[in-house]
Coordinates of C-alpha atoms and ligand atoms in Angstrom, one line a residue:
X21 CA 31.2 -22.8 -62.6
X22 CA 34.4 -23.5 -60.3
X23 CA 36.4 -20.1 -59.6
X24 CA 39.4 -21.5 -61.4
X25 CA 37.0 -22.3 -65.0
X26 CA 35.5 -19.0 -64.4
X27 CA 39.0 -17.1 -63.6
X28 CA 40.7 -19.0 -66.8
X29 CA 37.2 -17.7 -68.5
X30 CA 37.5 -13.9 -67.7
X31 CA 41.6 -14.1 -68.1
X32 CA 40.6 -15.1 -72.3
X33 CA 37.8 -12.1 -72.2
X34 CA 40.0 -9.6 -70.8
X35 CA 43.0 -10.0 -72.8
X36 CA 41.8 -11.0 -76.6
X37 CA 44.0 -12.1 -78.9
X38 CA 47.0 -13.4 -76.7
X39 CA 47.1 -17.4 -77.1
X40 CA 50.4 -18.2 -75.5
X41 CA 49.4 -15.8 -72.4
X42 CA 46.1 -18.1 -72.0
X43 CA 47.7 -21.3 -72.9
X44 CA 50.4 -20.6 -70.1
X45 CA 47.3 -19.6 -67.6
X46 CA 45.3 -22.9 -68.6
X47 CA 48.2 -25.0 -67.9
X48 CA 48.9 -23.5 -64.4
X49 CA 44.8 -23.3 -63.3
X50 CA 44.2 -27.3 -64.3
X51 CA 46.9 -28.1 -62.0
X52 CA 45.6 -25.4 -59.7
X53 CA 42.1 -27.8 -59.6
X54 CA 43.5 -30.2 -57.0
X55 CA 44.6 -27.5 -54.1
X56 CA 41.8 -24.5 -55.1
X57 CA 38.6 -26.8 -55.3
X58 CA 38.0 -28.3 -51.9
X59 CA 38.9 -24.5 -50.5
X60 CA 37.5 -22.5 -53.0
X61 CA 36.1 -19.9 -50.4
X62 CA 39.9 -19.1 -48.7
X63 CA 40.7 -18.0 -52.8
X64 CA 38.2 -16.3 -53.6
X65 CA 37.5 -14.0 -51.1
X66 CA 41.0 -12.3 -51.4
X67 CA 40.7 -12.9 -55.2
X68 CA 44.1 -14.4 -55.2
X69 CA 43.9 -15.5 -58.9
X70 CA 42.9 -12.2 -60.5
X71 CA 45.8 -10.9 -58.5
X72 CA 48.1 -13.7 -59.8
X73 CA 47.3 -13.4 -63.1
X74 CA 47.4 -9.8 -63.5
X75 CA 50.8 -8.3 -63.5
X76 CA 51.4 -5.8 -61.3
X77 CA 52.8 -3.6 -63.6
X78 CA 53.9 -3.2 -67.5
X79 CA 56.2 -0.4 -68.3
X80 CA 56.3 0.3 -72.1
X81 CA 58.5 2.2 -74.2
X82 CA 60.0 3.2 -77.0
X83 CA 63.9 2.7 -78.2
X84 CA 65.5 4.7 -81.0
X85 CA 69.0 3.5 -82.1
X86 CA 70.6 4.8 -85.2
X87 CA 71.9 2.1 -87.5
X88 CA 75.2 1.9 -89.4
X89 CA 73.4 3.5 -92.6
X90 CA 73.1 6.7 -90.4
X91 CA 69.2 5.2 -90.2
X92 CA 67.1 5.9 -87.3
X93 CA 65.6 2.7 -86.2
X94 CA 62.6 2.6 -83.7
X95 CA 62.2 -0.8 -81.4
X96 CA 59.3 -1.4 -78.5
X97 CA 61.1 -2.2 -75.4
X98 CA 59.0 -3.5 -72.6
X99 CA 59.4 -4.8 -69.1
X100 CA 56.5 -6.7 -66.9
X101 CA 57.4 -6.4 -62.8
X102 CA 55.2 -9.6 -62.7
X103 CA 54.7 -10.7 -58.7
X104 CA 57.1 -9.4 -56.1
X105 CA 55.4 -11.4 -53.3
X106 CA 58.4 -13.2 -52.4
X107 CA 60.9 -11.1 -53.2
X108 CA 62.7 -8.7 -55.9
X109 CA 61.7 -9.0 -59.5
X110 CA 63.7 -11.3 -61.6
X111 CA 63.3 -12.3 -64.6
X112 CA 65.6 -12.1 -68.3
X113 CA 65.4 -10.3 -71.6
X114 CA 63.8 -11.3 -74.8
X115 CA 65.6 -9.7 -78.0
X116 CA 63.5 -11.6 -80.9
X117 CA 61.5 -10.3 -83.7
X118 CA 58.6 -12.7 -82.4
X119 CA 58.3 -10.2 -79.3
X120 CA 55.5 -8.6 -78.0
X121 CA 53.1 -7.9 -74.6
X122 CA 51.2 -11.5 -75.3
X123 CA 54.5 -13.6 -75.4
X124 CA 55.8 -11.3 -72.0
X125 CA 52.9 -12.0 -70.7
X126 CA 53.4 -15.9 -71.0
X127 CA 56.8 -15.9 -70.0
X128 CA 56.5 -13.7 -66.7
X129 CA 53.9 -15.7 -65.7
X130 CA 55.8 -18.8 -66.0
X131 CA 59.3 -17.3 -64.6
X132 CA 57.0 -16.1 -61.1
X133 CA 56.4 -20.0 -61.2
X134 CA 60.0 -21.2 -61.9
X135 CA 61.3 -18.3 -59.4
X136 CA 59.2 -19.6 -56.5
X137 CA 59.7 -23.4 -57.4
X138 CA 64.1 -22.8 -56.9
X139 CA 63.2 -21.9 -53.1
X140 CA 65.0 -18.7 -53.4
X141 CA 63.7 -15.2 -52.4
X142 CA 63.0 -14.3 -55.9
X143 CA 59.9 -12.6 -57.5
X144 CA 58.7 -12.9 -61.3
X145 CA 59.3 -10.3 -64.4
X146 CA 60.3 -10.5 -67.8
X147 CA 61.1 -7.7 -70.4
X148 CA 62.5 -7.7 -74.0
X149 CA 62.0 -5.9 -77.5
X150 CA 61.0 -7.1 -81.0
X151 CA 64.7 -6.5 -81.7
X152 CA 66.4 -8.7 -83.6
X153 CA 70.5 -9.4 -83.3
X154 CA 70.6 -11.3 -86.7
X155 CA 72.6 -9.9 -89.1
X156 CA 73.3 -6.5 -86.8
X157 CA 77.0 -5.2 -86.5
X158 CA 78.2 -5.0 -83.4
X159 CA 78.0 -1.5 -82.8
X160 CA 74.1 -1.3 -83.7
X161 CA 74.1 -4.0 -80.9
X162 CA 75.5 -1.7 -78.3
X163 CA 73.7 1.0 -79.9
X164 CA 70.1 -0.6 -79.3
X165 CA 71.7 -2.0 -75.8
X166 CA 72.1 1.3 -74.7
X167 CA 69.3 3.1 -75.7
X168 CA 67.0 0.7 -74.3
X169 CA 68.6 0.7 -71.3
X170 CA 68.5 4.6 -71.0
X171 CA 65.1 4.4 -70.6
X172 CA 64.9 1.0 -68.3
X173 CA 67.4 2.0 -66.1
X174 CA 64.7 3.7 -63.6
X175 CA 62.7 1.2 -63.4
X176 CA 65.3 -1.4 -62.1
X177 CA 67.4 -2.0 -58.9
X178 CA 69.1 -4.8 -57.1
X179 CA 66.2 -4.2 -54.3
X180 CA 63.7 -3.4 -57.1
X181 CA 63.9 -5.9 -60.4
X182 CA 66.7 -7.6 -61.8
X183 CA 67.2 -8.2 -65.3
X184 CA 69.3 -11.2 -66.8
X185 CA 69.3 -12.7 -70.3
X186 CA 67.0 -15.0 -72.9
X187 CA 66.8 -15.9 -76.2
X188 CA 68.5 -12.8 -78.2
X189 CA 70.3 -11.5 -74.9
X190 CA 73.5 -13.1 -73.8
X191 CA 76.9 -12.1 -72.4
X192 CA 77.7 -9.5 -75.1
X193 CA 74.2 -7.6 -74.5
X194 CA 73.9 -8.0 -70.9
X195 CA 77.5 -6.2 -71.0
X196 CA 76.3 -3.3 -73.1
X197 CA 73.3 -3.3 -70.8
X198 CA 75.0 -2.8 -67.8
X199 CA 78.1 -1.0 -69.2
X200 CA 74.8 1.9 -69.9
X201 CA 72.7 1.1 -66.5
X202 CA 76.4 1.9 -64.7
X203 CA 77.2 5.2 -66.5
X204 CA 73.5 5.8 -65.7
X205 CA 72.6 4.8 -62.4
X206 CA 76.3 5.8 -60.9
X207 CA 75.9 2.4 -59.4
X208 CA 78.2 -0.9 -59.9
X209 CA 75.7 -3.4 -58.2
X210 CA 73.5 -6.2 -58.4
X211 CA 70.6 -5.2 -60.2
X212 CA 71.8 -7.7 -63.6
X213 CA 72.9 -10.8 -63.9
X214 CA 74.1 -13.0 -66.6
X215 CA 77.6 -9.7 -66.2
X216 CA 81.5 -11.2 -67.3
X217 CA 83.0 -13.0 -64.4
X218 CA 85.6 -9.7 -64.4
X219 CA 83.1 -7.4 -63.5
X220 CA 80.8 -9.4 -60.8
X221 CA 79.0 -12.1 -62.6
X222 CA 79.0 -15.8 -61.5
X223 CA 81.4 -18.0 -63.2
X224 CA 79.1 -20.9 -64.2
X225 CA 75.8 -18.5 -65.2
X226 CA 76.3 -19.1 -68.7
X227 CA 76.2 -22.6 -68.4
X228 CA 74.0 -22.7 -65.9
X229 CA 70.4 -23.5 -67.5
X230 CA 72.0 -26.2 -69.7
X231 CA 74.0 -27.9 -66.7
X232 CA 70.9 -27.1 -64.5
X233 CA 68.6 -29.2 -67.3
X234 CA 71.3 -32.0 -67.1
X235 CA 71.5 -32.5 -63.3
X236 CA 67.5 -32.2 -63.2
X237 CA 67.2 -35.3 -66.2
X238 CA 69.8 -37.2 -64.4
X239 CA 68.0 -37.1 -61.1
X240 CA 64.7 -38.0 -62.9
X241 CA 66.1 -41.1 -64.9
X242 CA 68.3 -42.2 -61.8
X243 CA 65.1 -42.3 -59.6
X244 CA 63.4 -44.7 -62.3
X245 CA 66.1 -46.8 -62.3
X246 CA 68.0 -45.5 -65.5
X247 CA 70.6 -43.7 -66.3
X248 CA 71.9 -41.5 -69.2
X249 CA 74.8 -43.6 -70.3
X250 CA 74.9 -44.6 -74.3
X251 CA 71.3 -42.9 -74.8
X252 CA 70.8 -41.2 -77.9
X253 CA 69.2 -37.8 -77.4
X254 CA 67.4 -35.1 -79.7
X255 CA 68.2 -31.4 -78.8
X256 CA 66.4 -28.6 -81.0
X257 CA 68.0 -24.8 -80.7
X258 CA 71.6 -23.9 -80.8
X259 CA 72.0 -21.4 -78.6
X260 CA 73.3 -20.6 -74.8
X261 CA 71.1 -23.2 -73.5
X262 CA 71.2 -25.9 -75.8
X263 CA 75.5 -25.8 -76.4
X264 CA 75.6 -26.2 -72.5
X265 CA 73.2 -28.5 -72.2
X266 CA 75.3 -31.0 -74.6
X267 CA 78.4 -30.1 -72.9
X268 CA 77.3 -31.6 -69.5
X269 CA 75.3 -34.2 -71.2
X270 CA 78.1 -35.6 -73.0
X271 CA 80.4 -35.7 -69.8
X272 CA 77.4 -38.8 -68.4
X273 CA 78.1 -40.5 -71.7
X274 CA 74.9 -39.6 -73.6
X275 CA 75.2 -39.5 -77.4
X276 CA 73.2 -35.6 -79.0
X277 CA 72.5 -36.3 -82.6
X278 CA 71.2 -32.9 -83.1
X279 CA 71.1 -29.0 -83.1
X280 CA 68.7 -26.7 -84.5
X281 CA 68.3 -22.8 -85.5
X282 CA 65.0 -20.9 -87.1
X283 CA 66.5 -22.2 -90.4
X284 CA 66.7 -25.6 -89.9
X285 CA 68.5 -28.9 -87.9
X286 CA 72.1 -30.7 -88.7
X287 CA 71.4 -34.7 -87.6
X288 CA 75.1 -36.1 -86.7
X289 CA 74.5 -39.9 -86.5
X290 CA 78.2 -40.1 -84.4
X291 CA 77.4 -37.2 -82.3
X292 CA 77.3 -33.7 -82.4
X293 CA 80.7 -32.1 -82.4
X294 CA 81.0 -29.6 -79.3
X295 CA 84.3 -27.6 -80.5
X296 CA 82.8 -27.1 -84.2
X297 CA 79.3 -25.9 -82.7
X298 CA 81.0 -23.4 -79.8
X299 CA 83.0 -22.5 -82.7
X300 CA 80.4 -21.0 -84.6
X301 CA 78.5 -20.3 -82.2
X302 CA 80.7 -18.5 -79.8
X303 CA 83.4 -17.5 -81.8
X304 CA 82.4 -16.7 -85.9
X305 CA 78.2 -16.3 -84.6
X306 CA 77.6 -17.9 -87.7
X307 CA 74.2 -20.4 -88.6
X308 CA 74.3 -24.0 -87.9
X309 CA 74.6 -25.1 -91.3
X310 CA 77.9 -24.2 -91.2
X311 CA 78.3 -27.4 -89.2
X312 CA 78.8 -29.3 -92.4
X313 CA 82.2 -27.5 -93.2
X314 CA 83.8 -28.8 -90.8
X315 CA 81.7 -32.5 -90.3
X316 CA 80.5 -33.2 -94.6
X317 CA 79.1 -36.6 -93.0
X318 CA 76.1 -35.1 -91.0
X319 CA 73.1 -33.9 -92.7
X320 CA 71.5 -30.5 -92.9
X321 CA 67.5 -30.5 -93.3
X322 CA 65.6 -27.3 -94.0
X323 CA 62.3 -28.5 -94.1
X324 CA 61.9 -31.5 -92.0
X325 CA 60.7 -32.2 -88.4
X326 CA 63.8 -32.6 -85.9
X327 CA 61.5 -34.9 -83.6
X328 CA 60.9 -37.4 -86.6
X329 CA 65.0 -38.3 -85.4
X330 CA 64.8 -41.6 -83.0
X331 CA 66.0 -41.0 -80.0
X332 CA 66.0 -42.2 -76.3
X333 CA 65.7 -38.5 -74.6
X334 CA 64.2 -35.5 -76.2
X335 CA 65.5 -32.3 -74.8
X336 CA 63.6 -28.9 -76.1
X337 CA 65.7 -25.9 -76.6
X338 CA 64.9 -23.6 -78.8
X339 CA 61.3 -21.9 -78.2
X340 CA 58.3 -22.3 -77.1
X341 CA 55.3 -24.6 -78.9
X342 CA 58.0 -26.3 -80.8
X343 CA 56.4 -29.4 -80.2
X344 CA 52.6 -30.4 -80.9
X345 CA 50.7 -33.7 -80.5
X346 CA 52.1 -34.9 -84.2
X347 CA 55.6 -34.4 -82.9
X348 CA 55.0 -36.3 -79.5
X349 CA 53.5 -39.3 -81.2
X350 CA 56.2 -39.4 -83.7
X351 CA 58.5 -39.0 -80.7
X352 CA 56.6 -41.9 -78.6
X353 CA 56.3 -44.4 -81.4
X354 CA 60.4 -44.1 -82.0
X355 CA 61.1 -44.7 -78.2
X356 CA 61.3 -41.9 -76.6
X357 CA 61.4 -42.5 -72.8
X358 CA 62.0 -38.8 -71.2
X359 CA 61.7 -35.1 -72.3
X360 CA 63.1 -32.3 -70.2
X361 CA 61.8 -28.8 -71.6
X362 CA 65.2 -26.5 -71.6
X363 CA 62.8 -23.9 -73.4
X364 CA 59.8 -22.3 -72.1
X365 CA 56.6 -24.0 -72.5
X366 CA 58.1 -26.0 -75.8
X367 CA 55.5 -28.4 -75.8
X368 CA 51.9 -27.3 -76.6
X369 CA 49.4 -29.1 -74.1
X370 CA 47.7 -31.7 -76.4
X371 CA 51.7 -32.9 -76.6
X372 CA 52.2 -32.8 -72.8
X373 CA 49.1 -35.1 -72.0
X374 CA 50.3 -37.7 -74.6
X375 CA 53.9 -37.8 -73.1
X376 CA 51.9 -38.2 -69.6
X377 CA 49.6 -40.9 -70.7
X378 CA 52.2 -42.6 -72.5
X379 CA 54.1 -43.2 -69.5
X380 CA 57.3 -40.8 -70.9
X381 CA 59.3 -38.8 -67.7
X382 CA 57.9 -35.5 -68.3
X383 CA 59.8 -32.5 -66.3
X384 CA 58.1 -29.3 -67.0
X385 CA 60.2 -26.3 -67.7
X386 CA 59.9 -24.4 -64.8
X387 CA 61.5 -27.2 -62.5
X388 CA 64.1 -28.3 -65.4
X389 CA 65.1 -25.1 -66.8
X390 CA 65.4 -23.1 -63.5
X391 CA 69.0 -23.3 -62.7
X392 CA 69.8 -20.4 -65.0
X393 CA 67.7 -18.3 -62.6
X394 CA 69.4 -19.9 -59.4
X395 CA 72.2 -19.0 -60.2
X396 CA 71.7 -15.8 -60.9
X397 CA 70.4 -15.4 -57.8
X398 CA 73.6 -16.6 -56.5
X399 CA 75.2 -14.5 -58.6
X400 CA 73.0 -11.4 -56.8
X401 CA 74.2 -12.8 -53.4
X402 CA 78.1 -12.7 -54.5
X403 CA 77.0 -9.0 -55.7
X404 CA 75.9 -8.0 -52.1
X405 CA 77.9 -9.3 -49.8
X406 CA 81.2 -8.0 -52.3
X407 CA 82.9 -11.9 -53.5
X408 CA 82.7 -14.2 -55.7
X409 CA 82.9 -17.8 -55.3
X410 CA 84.5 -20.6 -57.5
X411 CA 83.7 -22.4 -60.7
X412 CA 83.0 -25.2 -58.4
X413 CA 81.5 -23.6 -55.7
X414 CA 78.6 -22.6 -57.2
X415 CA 78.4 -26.1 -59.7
X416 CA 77.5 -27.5 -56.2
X417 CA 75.6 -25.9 -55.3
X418 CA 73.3 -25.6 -58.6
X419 CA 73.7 -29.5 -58.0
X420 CA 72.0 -29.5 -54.9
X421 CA 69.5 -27.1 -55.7
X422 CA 68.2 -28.7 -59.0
X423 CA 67.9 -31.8 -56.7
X424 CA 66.0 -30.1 -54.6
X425 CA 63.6 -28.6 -56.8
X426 CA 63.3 -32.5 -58.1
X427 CA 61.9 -33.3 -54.5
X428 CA 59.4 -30.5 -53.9
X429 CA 58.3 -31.2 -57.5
X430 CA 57.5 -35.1 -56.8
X431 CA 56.5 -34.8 -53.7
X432 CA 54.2 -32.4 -54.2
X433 CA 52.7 -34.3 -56.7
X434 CA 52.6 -37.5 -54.7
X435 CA 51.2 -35.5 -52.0
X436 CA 47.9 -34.7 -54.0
X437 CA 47.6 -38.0 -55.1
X438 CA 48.9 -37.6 -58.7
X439 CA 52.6 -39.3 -58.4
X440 CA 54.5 -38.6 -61.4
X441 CA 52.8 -35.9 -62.5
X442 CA 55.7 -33.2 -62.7
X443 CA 54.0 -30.6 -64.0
X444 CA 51.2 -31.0 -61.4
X445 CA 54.2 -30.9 -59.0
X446 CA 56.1 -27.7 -60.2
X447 CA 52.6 -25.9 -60.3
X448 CA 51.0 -26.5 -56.7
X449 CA 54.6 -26.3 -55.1
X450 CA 55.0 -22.8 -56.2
X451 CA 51.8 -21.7 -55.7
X452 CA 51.8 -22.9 -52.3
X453 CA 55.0 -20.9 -51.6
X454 CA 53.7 -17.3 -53.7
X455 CA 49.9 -17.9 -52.3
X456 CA 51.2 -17.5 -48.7
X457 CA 52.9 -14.7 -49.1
X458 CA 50.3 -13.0 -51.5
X459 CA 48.0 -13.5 -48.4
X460 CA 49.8 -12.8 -45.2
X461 CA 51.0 -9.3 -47.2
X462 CA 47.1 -8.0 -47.4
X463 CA 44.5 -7.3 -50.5
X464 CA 47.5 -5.5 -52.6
Ligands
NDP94 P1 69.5 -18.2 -77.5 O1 69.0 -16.9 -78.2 O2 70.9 -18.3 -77.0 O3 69.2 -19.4 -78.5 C1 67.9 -19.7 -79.0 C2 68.1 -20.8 -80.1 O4 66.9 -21.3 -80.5 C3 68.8 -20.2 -81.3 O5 69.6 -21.2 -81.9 C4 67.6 -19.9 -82.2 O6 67.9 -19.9 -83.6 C5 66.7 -21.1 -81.9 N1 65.4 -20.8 -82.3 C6 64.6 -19.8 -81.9 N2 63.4 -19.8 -82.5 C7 63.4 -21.0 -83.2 C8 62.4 -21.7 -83.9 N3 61.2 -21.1 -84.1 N4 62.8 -22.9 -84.5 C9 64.0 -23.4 -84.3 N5 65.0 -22.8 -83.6 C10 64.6 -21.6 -83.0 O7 68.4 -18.4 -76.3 P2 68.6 -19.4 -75.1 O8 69.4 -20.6 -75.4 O9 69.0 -18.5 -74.0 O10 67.1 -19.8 -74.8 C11 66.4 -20.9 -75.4 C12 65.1 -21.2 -74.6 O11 65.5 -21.5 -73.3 C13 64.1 -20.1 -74.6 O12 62.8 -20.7 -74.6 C14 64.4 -19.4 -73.3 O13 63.2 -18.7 -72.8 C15 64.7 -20.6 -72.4 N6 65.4 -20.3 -71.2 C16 66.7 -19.7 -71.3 C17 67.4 -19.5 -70.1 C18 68.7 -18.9 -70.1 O14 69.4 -18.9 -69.1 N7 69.2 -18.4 -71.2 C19 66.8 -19.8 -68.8 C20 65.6 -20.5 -68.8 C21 64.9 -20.8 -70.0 P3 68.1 -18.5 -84.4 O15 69.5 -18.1 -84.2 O16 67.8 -18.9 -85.8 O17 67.0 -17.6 -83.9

């Protein structure tokens, strides 16, 4: 058996039970194949994949919050400090009902990935709870916020592990978070991103995963000789990442027919309305259905598939495995030409080979979601060296580096003989980068 079969083999032994953890492992190793097996020796003498794979450290805890019923409520709050070969742990915070260690697990893994691929001096982490912000007041929000972060707060640093947002945790929780790691800590520095532009965060950091997506897809359709002009394009979720993404989408003259929540999609066959979403989105935090208010001619489905919609581009922003082999074939046989994943790991394997094979521009999410995470790293570089730095400024350079992320990622690919192949790309790119710091730092 080759290291990487019996690595994936022992990874599925020693952690029963958690699919999306495996599933994110067996994606990486099959790229892995085409640098590990002609060396296999250099790898497994330092063990460099058991050391990969296993975090190198979980901190678990408990968070008690008292709700507005005088209740006391108990949440798990976690944090994994994934890889720090290349720098600082980074990585957001998951507030969803669906959390636990397994899904952590998955998404720290991928971020060390994504972190590496942006070129930046960034290590992987990811932390969250199985709390849920639907249907809270805002008071229980701060009131979970702070509590978790009373217990976080000395595990964390702008040296040590930064923490940032993700589904459940955006610009309101990140400022309860930090308002409580402050008071604290005694500190007012860099060890969060995602903070208000008033008190040290980047400008464009909300945006930046959506705009990020849209400068990555325009790159990879202008490089095939297409463009985004007049192409009618599918986006599930309706959160931070999929409101920005239409935003910048819409300013290169592509048509979004959609948005989605946990409840179900509105289809707007004249395109989807950006001041009625932000509206209540941003403003009332209300549920997409309420899109019909305002718009009575688009259609609200509850039970349908999103990706039965026709559409040119498919851009996946919700959560992850939202899309299986049914969906990509539905998606393929109504023309789709290129998918983007805005969300981690949206598309379950099976679907990601059929998109391959059927000749469809596949960009994986760790090279087409990472500008959220460059820029927070920017946003940690404004935080040290005391200024901040335009709208503008750092637009450009989220511009440059989602361009450059689109080079290592095809080059890479074309390098070892599998052109196209982005997710081949974004895998052996950043393991080159993390596997050569992992062994010039020693068997740690
Ligand atoms: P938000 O919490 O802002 O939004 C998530 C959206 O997806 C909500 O509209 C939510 O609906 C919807 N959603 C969640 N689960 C489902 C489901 N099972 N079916 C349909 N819709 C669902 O999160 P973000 O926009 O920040 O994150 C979206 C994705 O992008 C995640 O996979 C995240 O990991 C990834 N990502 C985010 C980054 C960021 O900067 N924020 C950076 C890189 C990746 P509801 O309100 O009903 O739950």
């Amino acid at each position: 058996m080759s290291y990487v079969d019996e690595v994936y083999r022992r990874t599925v032994e020693d952690n029963p039970g958690e699919f999306e953890f495996h599933q994110a492992v067996r994606e990486i190793l099959e790229s892995l194949k085409l640098v590990i097996d002609s060396d296999e020796k250099k790898y497994r003498d330092v063990s460099l994949l058991e050391r990969l794979i296993e975090p190198e450290r979980i901190i678990s805890f408990r968070v008690p919050w008292v709700d507005d019923r005088g209740h006391l409520q108990i949440n798990k709050g976690y944090r994994i400090q994934y890889n720090s070969a290349i720098g600082p742990y980074k990585g957001g915070l998951r507030f969803h009902s669906s959390v636990n260690l397994n899904l952590l697990k998955f998404v720290g893994f991928e971020q060390t990935f994504k972190n590496a691929l942006t070129g930046l001096p960034i290590g992987g982490a990811k932390g969250g709870s199985n709390f849920d912000r639907k249907g809270k007041s805002d008071r229980e929000i701060m009131a979970f916020c702070q509590s978790f972060m009373s217990e976080l707060f000395k595990y964390i640093g702008d040296d040590l592990d930064i923490l940032g947002g993700d589904i459940g945790a955006g610009a309101r929780e990140i400022g309860y978070l930090f308002g409580q790691y402050k008071r604290l800590a005694g500190l007012h520095c860099g060890a969060m991103t995602g903070k208000g532009p008033s008190f040290g965060g980047s400008p464009i950091r909300t945006q930046a995963t959506g705009y990020g997506l849209v400068y990555m897809l325009e790159n990879l359709l202008r490089r095939h000789g297409k463009g985004l002009d007049g192409k009618v394009v599918v986006i599930s979720g309706a959160g931070s990442v999929a409101v920005h993404t239409i935003e910048k989408i819409q300013q290169y003259g592509a048509k979004v027919v959609t948005l989605s929540d946990s409840d179900g999609y509105i289809y707007d066959k004249d395109g989807i309305r950006l001041d009625v979403v932000k509206q209540i989105k941003e403003v009332r935090r209300g549920r997409i259905k309420e899109y019909l208010d305002e718009v009575p001619s688009a259609i609200y489905e509850e039970k349908k598939s999103i990706w039965d919609i026709p559409c040119h581009i498919a851009l996946p922003c919700a959560t992850q495995n939202e899309i299986n082999l049914n969906a990509a074939k539905t998606l393929v046989r109504n023309g789709c030409i290129a998918l983007a994943e805005g969300a981690n790991m949206p598309c379950d394997q099976e679907a990601t080979e059929f998109f391959q094979q059927s000749g469809v521009l596949f960009m994986p999410g760790k090279a087409a979601n990472g500008g959220g995470v460059a820029v927070s790293t920017l946003e940690m570089r404004q935080n040290s060296m005391r200024t901040s730095w335009t709208f503008d400024e750092v637009d450009g350079q989220l511009h440059k580096i989602m361009s450059e992320i689109y080079d290592k990622t095809s080059d890479t690919a074309e390098r070892y003989g599998v052109k196209g192949n982005f997710v081949a790309g974004a895998n052996i790119a950043a393991f080159e980068k993390i596997a050569e710091a992992m062994m010039a730092q020693g068997f740690v």
